Amino acid sequence: MIGFVFLLRLLVSIRPGAEALDNGLALTPTMGWLHWERFMCNIDCDKDPENCISERLYMQMADMMVKEGWREAGYEYVCIDDCWPSHQRDAQGRLQADPKRFPGGIKKLAEYIHSKGLKLGIYADVGKNTCAGYPGSLGHYETDAQTFADWNVDLLKFDGCFMDWTLLGEGYTNMSTALNQTGRSILYSCEWPLYEWPFKKPNYTAIRETCNHWRNYNDVDDSWSSIKSILDWTASHQDTIVPPAGPGGWNDPDMLVIGNFGLSHDQQESQMALWAIMAAPLLMSNDLRHICPRSKGLLQNRRIIEISQDPLGRQGFCTIKVDNFEVWERPLSHKRLAVAVLNRQETGGPRGLVIRAVPGWKICDPQCNVTQILPEYRELGVQPPKSKVVLSVNPSGTALVTLTPISSRFNMYELQKQETIL
Ligand code: GLA
């Protein structure tokens, strides 16, 4: 019963002593698009103009975000990852975009993105070089922060390659200060703990004070084994990483790869459900110009996004592993609970878990209204503590439900109301 002990510990634990980074941003998990997993470091615009890292790619994604309902669904940031800059800084020591692939420059690109009602993210590195070998920001934090502010950039993903690990804290903190001093609101996405874990347990109090979200674990790739490894790492470190998450600062399990090639539809549903339960940034890395309607529908599912963006801002966690099911639960505002039941058995057909086996089901006394969101939307109605509802889950799929407790007093009132009407 890892779940019960952990749940108790979490309930009595003091809310994060640490204050979030005080820039007023990321009060709910960031939503948007980030190029890395899908487009990587493709810089060959002669051979592959459609997919290379160039201003055209971000402009086209922004166009799609407006045209295809992504912006309306909440996806807001269009983010550049590695491989955008020129290999040389300019005469004033500033980073500059590769002139061939970004002929208009980043400022112009930001203007375009803003004209669509969206925001622009950029990428840099705390060390000497970026992971792909482009110039890093070490020794240039103020200059680079100011350059990004002058370009009207809205988010910085700050990587941790090519850096002495003992200086990571100092580097990430100095860049946070430098961004703040520009006076522009720039959301700060860090990878500090990911690079520190091999050497020491990161100080999440400091991280939360410094960053709006932070990567803890390996890069996601387009495979179910990658998603599983991220979930496993998260569950096995949840007592360290869940308490510090909240409005202004979130754990980042990396990009959504929904809409690509490697996940079955059930697995895509699992990623979407679990990322919402984990209060993770929803940064898609896919090709919005070519995406199947089913994946699009899943990524734009309003009921799942509502869980992700719940204003209470508590990260969910794994409460029980039983019979090859994992149950993950996230407390929501108005005393509601989101529950994801993941079927980890990858053989056979759909398997059922009776809803009263969910540890959080205890809030359903005297009763709960149950809404199923995945695999399909169904109102399961008002259920008593001894409910016989069984959630059926496909192999590597997830059933996602919300529980809304109904107090007896409320029912009496409802009953009286009905009687009066009658
Ligand atoms: C690291 C990061 C990735 C991506 C690449 C770019 O691996 O973790 O998310 O930014 O660098 O080189």
Short mmCIF file of N, CA and C in Angstrom, two decimals, residues 82-90 93-96 123-145 147-148 156-163 171-172 175:
data_model
loop_
_atom_site.label_atom_id
_atom_site.label_comp_id
_atom_site.label_asym_id
_atom_site.label_seq_id
_atom_site.Cartn_x
_atom_site.Cartn_y
_atom_site.Cartn_z
N ASP A 82 16.88 23.52 -29.66
CA ASP A 82 18.29 23.65 -30.04
C ASP A 82 18.44 23.85 -31.57
N CYS A 83 19.62 24.33 -31.98
CA CYS A 83 20.05 24.38 -33.39
C CYS A 83 19.52 25.59 -34.15
N TRP A 84 18.99 26.58 -33.43
CA TRP A 84 18.54 27.80 -34.12
C TRP A 84 19.67 28.81 -34.36
N PRO A 85 20.73 28.86 -33.49
CA PRO A 85 21.65 29.99 -33.67
C PRO A 85 22.73 29.74 -34.69
N SER A 86 23.37 30.82 -34.99
CA SER A 86 24.58 30.77 -35.79
C SER A 86 25.70 30.24 -34.87
N HIS A 87 26.73 29.65 -35.43
CA HIS A 87 27.81 29.12 -34.58
C HIS A 87 28.66 30.24 -33.97
N GLN A 88 28.53 31.46 -34.51
CA GLN A 88 29.30 32.59 -33.97
C GLN A 88 28.38 33.63 -33.34
N ARG A 89 28.83 34.22 -32.22
CA ARG A 89 28.14 35.39 -31.69
C ARG A 89 28.45 36.58 -32.59
N ASP A 90 27.67 37.66 -32.48
CA ASP A 90 27.94 38.83 -33.34
C ASP A 90 29.07 39.69 -32.75
N GLY A 93 29.03 40.40 -29.19
CA GLY A 93 28.98 39.23 -28.30
C GLY A 93 27.58 38.68 -28.09
N ARG A 94 26.64 39.08 -28.94
CA ARG A 94 25.26 38.58 -28.77
C ARG A 94 25.01 37.34 -29.63
N LEU A 95 24.10 36.49 -29.13
CA LEU A 95 23.67 35.36 -29.94
C LEU A 95 22.95 35.90 -31.16
N GLN A 96 23.06 35.20 -32.27
CA GLN A 96 22.29 35.59 -33.45
C GLN A 96 21.75 34.33 -34.12
N TYR A 123 15.50 28.79 -26.93
CA TYR A 123 16.32 27.79 -26.22
C TYR A 123 17.75 28.29 -26.09
N ALA A 124 18.35 28.04 -24.92
CA ALA A 124 19.78 28.31 -24.73
C ALA A 124 20.30 27.33 -23.69
N ASP A 125 21.55 27.47 -23.31
CA ASP A 125 22.17 26.48 -22.42
C ASP A 125 23.03 27.19 -21.36
N VAL A 126 22.95 26.67 -20.14
CA VAL A 126 23.65 27.27 -19.00
C VAL A 126 25.18 27.12 -19.11
N GLY A 127 25.63 26.17 -19.94
CA GLY A 127 27.06 25.88 -20.03
C GLY A 127 27.74 26.51 -21.24
N LYS A 128 28.87 25.91 -21.59
CA LYS A 128 29.71 26.47 -22.65
C LYS A 128 29.09 26.31 -24.03
N ASN A 129 28.38 25.17 -24.21
CA ASN A 129 27.71 24.89 -25.49
C ASN A 129 26.33 24.31 -25.24
N THR A 130 25.48 24.38 -26.25
CA THR A 130 24.20 23.67 -26.17
C THR A 130 24.50 22.19 -26.39
N CYS A 131 23.50 21.34 -26.17
CA CYS A 131 23.74 19.90 -26.30
C CYS A 131 24.13 19.54 -27.73
N ALA A 132 23.65 20.30 -28.71
CA ALA A 132 23.99 20.01 -30.11
C ALA A 132 25.24 20.79 -30.56
N GLY A 133 25.91 21.48 -29.63
CA GLY A 133 27.19 22.09 -29.96
C GLY A 133 27.15 23.54 -30.41
N TYR A 134 26.01 24.20 -30.25
CA TYR A 134 25.92 25.64 -30.58
C TYR A 134 26.40 26.46 -29.37
N PRO A 135 26.62 27.77 -29.53
CA PRO A 135 27.18 28.55 -28.42
C PRO A 135 26.29 28.51 -27.18
N GLY A 136 26.89 28.26 -26.03
CA GLY A 136 26.17 28.27 -24.75
C GLY A 136 26.21 29.67 -24.14
N SER A 137 25.52 29.81 -23.01
CA SER A 137 25.39 31.15 -22.41
C SER A 137 26.39 31.40 -21.27
N LEU A 138 27.20 30.42 -20.93
CA LEU A 138 28.15 30.60 -19.82
C LEU A 138 29.00 31.85 -20.06
N GLY A 139 29.00 32.73 -19.07
CA GLY A 139 29.75 33.99 -19.22
C GLY A 139 28.96 35.06 -19.96
N HIS A 140 27.74 34.77 -20.38
CA HIS A 140 26.95 35.74 -21.16
C HIS A 140 25.51 35.85 -20.65
N TYR A 141 25.25 35.47 -19.40
CA TYR A 141 23.85 35.40 -18.96
C TYR A 141 23.10 36.72 -19.15
N GLU A 142 23.72 37.82 -18.70
CA GLU A 142 23.02 39.13 -18.79
C GLU A 142 22.78 39.50 -20.26
N THR A 143 23.85 39.36 -21.06
CA THR A 143 23.71 39.70 -22.48
C THR A 143 22.61 38.89 -23.14
N ASP A 144 22.60 37.58 -22.88
CA ASP A 144 21.63 36.72 -23.55
C ASP A 144 20.21 37.01 -23.06
N ALA A 145 20.06 37.21 -21.76
CA ALA A 145 18.72 37.53 -21.23
C ALA A 145 18.22 38.82 -21.89
N THR A 147 19.19 40.12 -24.75
CA THR A 147 18.92 39.86 -26.18
C THR A 147 17.53 39.25 -26.35
N PHE A 148 17.21 38.25 -25.54
CA PHE A 148 15.89 37.61 -25.66
C PHE A 148 14.78 38.62 -25.34
N LEU A 156 11.99 30.97 -22.09
CA LEU A 156 13.34 30.44 -22.34
C LEU A 156 13.45 29.03 -21.79
N LYS A 157 13.78 28.08 -22.66
CA LYS A 157 14.15 26.74 -22.20
C LYS A 157 15.66 26.76 -22.04
N PHE A 158 16.14 26.49 -20.82
CA PHE A 158 17.56 26.62 -20.53
C PHE A 158 18.13 25.24 -20.22
N ASP A 159 18.91 24.72 -21.15
CA ASP A 159 19.45 23.36 -21.05
C ASP A 159 20.71 23.35 -20.16
N GLY A 160 21.23 22.15 -19.88
CA GLY A 160 22.34 22.06 -18.92
C GLY A 160 23.56 21.31 -19.41
N CYS A 161 23.73 21.21 -20.74
CA CYS A 161 24.91 20.51 -21.27
C CYS A 161 26.19 21.33 -21.06
N PHE A 162 27.30 20.66 -21.13
CA PHE A 162 28.63 21.27 -21.10
C PHE A 162 28.80 22.26 -19.94
N MET A 163 28.42 21.77 -18.74
CA MET A 163 28.52 22.61 -17.55
C MET A 163 29.05 21.77 -16.40
N GLY A 171 24.53 28.90 -12.00
CA GLY A 171 24.20 29.28 -13.38
C GLY A 171 22.71 29.48 -13.58
N TYR A 172 21.92 28.50 -13.13
CA TYR A 172 20.46 28.61 -13.32
C TYR A 172 19.89 29.80 -12.54
N MET A 175 20.86 33.14 -14.31
CA MET A 175 20.04 33.41 -15.50
C MET A 175 18.63 33.84 -15.08
#
